Amino acid sequence: GEQRGRTIGFPTLNLHLGAAIRPALGVYAVRVGIMKTNEIIWHDGVANVGSRPTFGGDDIILEAHIIDFSDNLYGNRITVSLIEFIRPEKKFDGLKSLRAQISVDTELARNILNAEPR
């Protein structure tokens, strides 16, 4: 990606969906699976599926932020499981309001995932 998430404190994995079936555009509580030595290690996260309207994007991608995670994942095989829809995608008037909403979304995702069995 363009590493914008990293600059506002929410680094993301950017996954282009290609010809995959696309879910409703918006924000989701997710579980992110990282393949490590023939097993998948699951982590809680929050993801946006959409075009990134705040930045004038036009292609639909999935951007997933893993909660409380800081390792470098370049070159790893990743899978994302959508657990619950949080809200529709929307355009923000700047980085400050976007960052504030991502904080709210992350806490909502954390609460949803804490209540959801693994």
C-alpha atoms as one frame of an Amber mdcrd trajectory, in Angstrom:
protein
   0.000   0.000   0.000   0.927   3.620   0.354   1.748   3.192   4.089  -0.772
   5.853   5.171  -2.083   3.676   7.987   1.361   3.496   9.510   1.647   7.294
   9.564  -1.587   7.675  11.582  -0.855   4.872  14.039  -2.851   2.082  12.380
  -0.621   0.087  10.002  -2.623  -2.129   7.651  -2.275  -5.155   5.442  -3.602
  -4.179   2.015  -5.208  -7.029   0.104  -6.490  -6.548  -3.432  -9.637  -8.600
  -3.869  -9.335  -9.241  -7.611 -12.233 -11.321  -8.859 -13.247 -12.457  -5.354
 -16.832 -11.995  -4.205 -16.965  -8.635  -2.475 -18.748  -8.109   0.814 -20.626
  -4.902   1.618 -18.293  -1.911   1.660 -17.442  -0.793   5.164 -15.676  -1.631
   8.383 -15.581  -5.100   9.948 -14.330  -6.820  13.080 -11.979  -9.457  11.643
  -9.620 -12.231  12.538  -6.358 -12.229  10.602  -4.599 -15.536  10.100  -0.845
 -15.547   9.540   0.685 -18.745   8.169   3.638 -19.792  10.330   5.369 -23.132
   9.732   2.319 -25.001   8.427  -0.146 -23.582  10.952  -2.269 -20.439  10.996
  -1.867 -18.098  13.969  -5.030 -15.970  14.405  -5.065 -12.350  15.574  -7.921
  -9.933  16.261  -8.285  -6.973  13.939 -10.419  -4.373  12.248 -10.682  -3.963
   8.478 -12.102  -1.635   5.885 -13.374  -3.009   2.591 -13.670  -0.183   0.120
 -12.134   2.435  -2.109 -10.620   4.708   0.576 -12.812   7.718  -0.339 -10.950
  10.069   2.025  -7.897   9.652  -0.230  -9.725   9.595  -3.555  -9.206   5.881
  -4.157 -11.114   4.048  -6.836 -10.190   0.363  -6.601 -11.785  -1.798  -3.902
  -9.301  -3.273  -1.433  -9.386  -4.815   2.012  -7.200  -2.970   4.545  -6.793
  -4.922   7.785  -5.238  -3.605  10.982  -4.153  -6.240  13.502  -4.883  -5.032
  17.019  -1.845  -4.812  19.341   0.528  -6.204  16.706   3.736  -4.747  15.342
   5.666  -7.456  13.453   6.647  -7.058   9.814   4.440  -9.298   7.666   5.878
  -8.666   4.193   6.166 -11.968   2.352   3.851 -13.875   4.733   0.737 -15.683
   3.623  -2.322 -14.003   5.174  -6.013 -14.845   5.399  -8.742 -12.554   6.739
 -12.022 -13.756   8.198 -14.836 -11.182   8.386 -16.583 -11.662  11.739 -19.064
  -8.787  12.039 -20.002  -5.675  10.058 -19.441  -2.498  12.106 -20.443   0.366
   9.791 -20.590   1.464   6.134 -17.569   3.069   4.477 -17.556   6.868   4.594
 -15.425   9.800   3.519 -13.763  11.877   6.248 -12.766  15.536   6.072  -9.167
  14.835   7.099  -6.691  12.593   8.864  -7.654  13.775  12.358 -11.297  12.722
  12.013 -10.294   9.506  10.222  -7.845   8.605  13.017 -10.517   9.276  15.664
 -13.039   7.036  13.889 -10.482   4.243  13.433  -9.870   4.364  17.207 -13.605
   3.973  17.830 -13.877   1.185  15.226 -10.893  -0.634  16.742 -12.435  -0.600
  20.214 -15.767  -1.815  18.821 -13.963  -4.625  16.986 -12.027  -5.540  20.141
 -15.300  -5.795  22.124 -17.028  -7.828  19.404 -14.097 -10.232  19.110 -13.714
 -10.641  22.876 -17.336 -11.852  22.966 -16.907 -14.104  19.900 -15.532 -17.634
  20.427 -12.325 -18.425  18.542
